[in-house]
Amino acid sequence: MTGPTELAGEQAQAQVRAVKETAEALGLTWSLRPATVVATTGDQPMAVLDGDTVAIAVTSMVGTLREGQRVYVMAVPPGGNFAAGRVNAPFSQRQTLASSASSVIFSVPQTVGFVRCSWTARCDAASQIIVLYGRINASSAGAYSYQWSQGNNNTNSAAVGTATTQWEVGLVTGASAAAGRFGSGTVDISSWDQGVGSLSHTFSSQALGDGAANFYHRTGGGIYTGAAPYSTFTLVPQAGNFIAGSDFLIEGV
């Protein structure tokens, strides 16, 4: 036997279903689904919703879209479909060298917005401190500019580079440093996925040579004005090769 409480509950559920069905029939409900942009020519970008096969026209609310980009599409009947946000899947790669290498190259998805590369590295060149360079798309064209500040114990210094062939992104140790000492640092690159022809970076790094008088800390940043899209990030030592045991991690969202 159904009591008053159970009956009231069933009536409430029926009323909720009726309201939902009426809202859907009137086009008053919105839905948000992930999708992939498949075309950007013509009047509107086209995207395919996850689980569908037919492309639909979307109006971007998040700036310029490009093919292959993952977005959230909001369906607003009867107004249309709107790209209301980007889907930035996490990205991570790590390279720990088993033998010496003249460079380390990472392939970075063009859907990543923010890139961070960290390292603990040492080179075989006969020096205590080695500068670490970074290149975008393996380009050595004069499209890099940077500035850094450095503290070497109580001595401060700074430098500027414009229209150079690579960024300065930090420091590592060389073969003249005490055994087992590796320099470390982090470089952050912004707006990787924007494709606007300009990337900015900031970095912080440190390296200790053969004694306390040879401790260096360098920070800085810069701009790359080479053509988009961006697909690779390369790290190159100023001299020599990275030795085995050098470790590099790149992450992005």
Tab-separated table of C-alpha atoms in Angstrom:
chain	number	residue	atom	x	y	z
A	1	MET	CA	0.000	0.000	0.000
A	2	THR	CA	1.342	3.407	-0.968
A	3	GLY	CA	1.435	5.861	1.894
A	4	PRO	CA	1.085	9.655	1.734
A	5	THR	CA	4.841	10.212	1.826
A	6	GLU	CA	5.585	7.825	-1.059
A	7	LEU	CA	2.723	9.279	-3.106
A	8	ALA	CA	3.966	12.826	-2.587
A	9	GLY	CA	7.450	11.758	-3.716
A	10	GLU	CA	6.154	10.165	-6.903
A	11	GLN	CA	4.097	13.262	-7.686
A	12	ALA	CA	7.139	15.495	-7.187
A	13	GLN	CA	9.252	13.343	-9.515
A	14	ALA	CA	6.512	13.436	-12.142
A	15	GLN	CA	6.365	17.225	-11.903
A	16	VAL	CA	10.166	17.493	-12.315
A	17	ARG	CA	10.034	15.270	-15.422
A	18	ALA	CA	7.211	17.349	-16.862
A	19	VAL	CA	9.111	20.606	-16.326
A	20	LYS	CA	12.264	19.119	-17.922
A	21	GLU	CA	10.347	17.827	-20.945
A	22	THR	CA	8.621	21.185	-21.394
A	23	ALA	CA	11.940	23.081	-21.190
A	24	GLU	CA	13.520	20.784	-23.770
A	25	ALA	CA	10.521	21.153	-26.097
A	26	LEU	CA	10.725	24.936	-25.838
A	27	GLY	CA	14.493	24.987	-26.386
A	28	LEU	CA	15.175	26.405	-22.932
A	29	THR	CA	17.930	23.935	-21.970
A	30	TRP	CA	21.621	24.399	-22.762
A	31	SER	CA	24.221	21.659	-23.140
A	32	LEU	CA	28.029	21.788	-22.975
A	33	ARG	CA	30.049	19.159	-24.861
A	34	PRO	CA	33.705	18.790	-25.910
A	35	ALA	CA	34.454	19.017	-29.618
A	36	THR	CA	37.291	19.231	-32.139
A	37	VAL	CA	37.661	22.129	-34.582
A	38	VAL	CA	37.900	20.697	-38.111
A	39	ALA	CA	37.802	23.816	-40.306
A	40	THR	CA	38.363	27.549	-39.871
A	41	THR	CA	37.706	28.836	-43.384
A	42	GLY	CA	34.434	30.369	-44.509
A	43	ASP	CA	31.946	32.330	-42.446
A	44	GLN	CA	32.266	30.279	-39.245
A	45	PRO	CA	34.592	27.670	-37.768
A	46	MET	CA	33.316	24.097	-37.977
A	47	ALA	CA	33.612	21.545	-35.173
A	48	VAL	CA	32.643	17.927	-34.559
A	49	LEU	CA	31.148	17.136	-31.167
A	50	ASP	CA	32.593	14.127	-29.358
A	51	GLY	CA	30.505	11.089	-30.304
A	52	ASP	CA	29.217	12.720	-33.520
A	53	THR	CA	30.483	12.558	-37.087
A	54	VAL	CA	28.862	15.637	-38.637
A	55	ALA	CA	30.555	19.035	-38.365
A	56	ILE	CA	28.517	21.956	-37.049
A	57	ALA	CA	29.088	25.697	-37.321
A	58	VAL	CA	30.214	27.355	-34.091
A	59	THR	CA	30.624	30.932	-32.966
A	60	SER	CA	33.807	31.447	-30.976
A	61	MET	CA	33.636	33.187	-27.619
A	62	VAL	CA	37.336	32.483	-26.899
A	63	GLY	CA	39.120	34.204	-29.759
A	64	THR	CA	40.538	32.778	-32.965
A	65	LEU	CA	40.211	29.009	-33.355
A	66	ARG	CA	42.420	26.722	-35.422
A	67	GLU	CA	42.054	23.265	-36.899
A	68	GLY	CA	42.685	20.443	-34.451
A	69	GLN	CA	41.965	22.586	-31.392
A	70	ARG	CA	39.837	21.041	-28.655
A	71	VAL	CA	37.001	23.226	-27.384
A	72	TYR	CA	33.870	23.122	-25.272
A	73	VAL	CA	30.758	23.830	-27.372
A	74	MET	CA	27.624	25.200	-25.729
A	75	ALA	CA	24.390	24.495	-27.607
A	76	VAL	CA	21.887	27.287	-26.979
A	77	PRO	CA	18.637	26.603	-28.854
A	78	PRO	CA	17.558	28.292	-30.993
A	79	GLY	CA	20.488	30.726	-31.001
A	80	GLY	CA	23.172	28.323	-32.187
A	81	ASN	CA	26.399	26.680	-31.012
A	82	PHE	CA	29.129	28.599	-29.198
A	83	ALA	CA	32.743	27.659	-28.479
A	84	ALA	CA	32.767	28.683	-24.818
A	85	GLY	CA	36.148	27.366	-23.707
A	86	ARG	CA	39.282	25.489	-24.709
A	87	VAL	CA	40.026	21.927	-23.668
A	88	ASN	CA	43.695	21.914	-22.654
A	89	ALA	CA	44.688	18.315	-22.046
A	90	PRO	CA	47.669	17.875	-19.687
A	91	PHE	CA	50.926	17.002	-21.432
A	92	SER	CA	54.131	15.579	-19.953
A	93	GLN	CA	57.378	14.100	-21.290
A	94	ARG	CA	60.646	13.237	-19.574
A	95	GLN	CA	64.086	12.484	-20.975
A	96	THR	CA	66.835	11.099	-18.745
A	97	LEU	CA	70.005	10.659	-20.787
A	98	ALA	CA	71.670	7.248	-20.806
A	99	SER	CA	74.556	8.636	-22.888
A	100	SER	CA	75.887	12.054	-23.914
A	101	ALA	CA	73.802	14.195	-26.273
A	102	SER	CA	74.448	17.464	-28.078
A	103	SER	CA	70.840	18.579	-27.579
A	104	VAL	CA	67.484	17.535	-26.153
A	105	ILE	CA	64.356	17.967	-28.284
A	106	PHE	CA	60.748	17.858	-27.115
A	107	SER	CA	57.716	17.705	-29.417
A	108	VAL	CA	54.963	19.791	-27.833
A	109	PRO	CA	51.283	19.568	-28.905
A	110	GLN	CA	49.938	22.721	-30.509
A	111	THR	CA	46.899	22.487	-28.205
A	112	VAL	CA	48.998	23.197	-25.102
A	113	GLY	CA	48.663	26.719	-23.747
A	114	PHE	CA	51.312	26.908	-21.019
A	115	VAL	CA	54.639	25.013	-21.192
A	116	ARG	CA	57.111	24.428	-18.354
A	117	CYS	CA	60.488	22.733	-18.872
A	118	SER	CA	62.700	21.779	-15.915
A	119	TRP	CA	66.179	20.262	-15.921
A	120	THR	CA	69.025	18.925	-13.819
A	121	ALA	CA	71.989	18.772	-16.189
A	122	ARG	CA	75.754	18.775	-16.615
A	123	CYS	CA	78.019	19.113	-19.675
A	124	ASP	CA	81.386	17.648	-20.623
A	125	ALA	CA	82.932	21.000	-21.695
A	126	ALA	CA	85.915	22.143	-19.610
A	127	SER	CA	84.170	24.901	-17.661
A	128	GLN	CA	82.506	25.248	-14.271
A	129	ILE	CA	79.342	26.942	-15.530
A	130	ILE	CA	77.716	26.449	-18.955
A	131	VAL	CA	74.920	28.586	-20.421
A	132	LEU	CA	71.811	26.707	-21.560
A	133	TYR	CA	70.101	27.806	-24.785
A	134	GLY	CA	66.547	27.207	-25.997
A	135	ARG	CA	65.149	27.129	-29.539
A	136	ILE	CA	61.614	27.049	-30.896
A	137	ASN	CA	60.872	24.820	-33.906
A	138	ALA	CA	64.647	24.209	-34.173
A	139	SER	CA	64.919	27.695	-35.644
A	140	SER	CA	68.253	29.525	-35.510
A	141	ALA	CA	66.908	32.636	-37.252
A	142	GLY	CA	67.456	35.968	-35.535
A	143	ALA	CA	64.007	36.018	-33.926
A	144	TYR	CA	64.946	35.724	-30.231
A	145	SER	CA	65.374	38.458	-27.649
A	146	TYR	CA	66.136	38.057	-23.950
A	147	GLN	CA	67.429	39.738	-20.814
A	148	TRP	CA	68.894	38.205	-17.668
A	149	SER	CA	70.222	39.138	-14.251
A	150	GLN	CA	72.804	37.073	-12.409
A	151	GLY	CA	74.266	36.819	-8.952
A	152	ASN	CA	77.695	35.191	-8.497
A	153	ASN	CA	78.040	35.338	-4.710
A	154	ASN	CA	78.307	39.120	-4.072
A	155	THR	CA	78.868	40.055	-7.722
A	156	ASN	CA	75.836	41.071	-9.769
A	157	SER	CA	75.661	41.281	-13.551
A	158	ALA	CA	73.116	41.553	-16.351
A	159	ALA	CA	72.924	41.216	-20.127
A	160	VAL	CA	70.541	41.811	-23.024
A	161	GLY	CA	70.340	39.995	-26.341
A	162	THR	CA	68.191	41.124	-29.286
A	163	ALA	CA	67.579	39.487	-32.660
A	164	THR	CA	69.701	36.521	-31.582
A	165	THR	CA	69.643	32.958	-32.902
A	166	GLN	CA	68.425	31.412	-29.624
A	167	TRP	CA	67.194	32.192	-26.141
A	168	GLU	CA	69.333	32.047	-23.034
A	169	VAL	CA	67.211	30.023	-20.614
A	170	GLY	CA	69.534	29.189	-17.722
A	171	LEU	CA	72.670	27.470	-16.474
A	172	VAL	CA	74.114	23.970	-16.067
A	173	THR	CA	77.455	22.803	-14.703
A	174	GLY	CA	80.493	21.843	-16.792
A	175	ALA	CA	83.292	19.286	-16.473
A	176	SER	CA	85.383	21.598	-14.240
A	177	ALA	CA	82.696	21.681	-11.545
A	178	ALA	CA	83.032	19.350	-8.587
A	179	ALA	CA	82.115	15.771	-9.410
A	180	GLY	CA	78.436	14.939	-9.202
A	181	ARG	CA	77.206	18.538	-9.264
A	182	PHE	CA	74.416	19.260	-11.750
A	183	GLY	CA	72.933	22.666	-12.516
A	184	SER	CA	69.159	22.988	-12.455
A	185	GLY	CA	66.416	25.359	-13.493
A	186	THR	CA	62.976	25.939	-14.958
A	187	VAL	CA	61.761	27.849	-18.004
A	188	ASP	CA	58.100	28.792	-18.541
A	189	ILE	CA	56.699	29.526	-22.006
A	190	SER	CA	53.334	31.234	-22.364
A	191	SER	CA	50.638	31.147	-25.074
A	192	TRP	CA	52.083	28.182	-26.990
A	193	ASP	CA	48.697	27.464	-28.609
A	194	GLN	CA	47.810	31.026	-29.625
A	195	GLY	CA	49.725	31.061	-32.908
A	196	VAL	CA	50.062	34.847	-32.907
A	197	GLY	CA	53.728	34.885	-33.909
A	198	SER	CA	55.091	35.777	-30.483
A	199	LEU	CA	56.081	33.606	-27.515
A	200	SER	CA	57.302	34.879	-24.157
A	201	HIS	CA	59.422	33.003	-21.626
A	202	THR	CA	60.736	33.461	-18.099
A	203	PHE	CA	63.355	31.344	-16.346
A	204	SER	CA	65.226	30.768	-13.120
A	205	SER	CA	68.318	28.569	-12.686
A	206	GLN	CA	71.357	27.849	-10.510
A	207	ALA	CA	74.694	26.059	-10.771
A	208	LEU	CA	77.511	25.456	-8.283
A	209	GLY	CA	81.045	24.932	-9.617
A	210	ASP	CA	84.041	23.692	-7.625
A	211	GLY	CA	83.497	25.805	-4.523
A	212	ALA	CA	81.339	28.375	-2.766
A	213	ALA	CA	82.948	31.182	-4.758
A	214	ASN	CA	81.493	29.688	-7.926
A	215	PHE	CA	77.798	29.632	-7.107
A	216	TYR	CA	75.650	31.271	-9.775
A	217	HIS	CA	71.959	32.117	-9.852
A	218	ARG	CA	70.488	33.519	-13.076
A	219	THR	CA	66.947	34.681	-13.860
A	220	GLY	CA	65.457	36.325	-16.915
A	221	GLY	CA	63.041	36.154	-19.806
A	222	GLY	CA	62.464	37.041	-23.404
A	223	ILE	CA	60.410	36.986	-26.597
A	224	TYR	CA	60.417	34.799	-29.724
A	225	THR	CA	58.893	36.397	-32.829
A	226	GLY	CA	59.250	33.513	-35.281
A	227	ALA	CA	56.306	32.239	-37.276
A	228	ALA	CA	53.652	30.017	-35.669
A	229	PRO	CA	52.523	27.299	-35.210
A	230	TYR	CA	54.977	26.043	-32.597
A	231	SER	CA	55.778	22.340	-32.410
A	232	THR	CA	59.181	21.688	-30.768
A	233	PHE	CA	61.353	23.038	-27.957
A	234	THR	CA	65.090	22.280	-28.053
A	235	LEU	CA	67.695	22.682	-25.305
A	236	VAL	CA	71.346	23.126	-26.357
A	237	PRO	CA	74.434	23.678	-24.160
A	238	GLN	CA	76.735	26.584	-24.904
A	239	ALA	CA	79.628	24.129	-25.327
A	240	GLY	CA	80.139	20.379	-25.317
A	241	ASN	CA	77.415	17.809	-24.729
A	242	PHE	CA	74.992	16.933	-21.969
A	243	ILE	CA	76.360	13.977	-20.046
A	244	ALA	CA	74.560	10.772	-19.060
A	245	GLY	CA	72.297	11.295	-16.058
A	246	SER	CA	71.131	14.717	-17.192
A	247	ASP	CA	67.378	14.846	-16.689
A	248	PHE	CA	64.780	16.941	-18.505
A	249	LEU	CA	61.031	17.243	-17.929
A	250	ILE	CA	58.502	19.196	-19.977
A	251	GLU	CA	54.868	19.686	-18.983
A	252	GLY	CA	51.963	21.623	-20.426
A	253	VAL	CA	48.289	22.421	-19.981
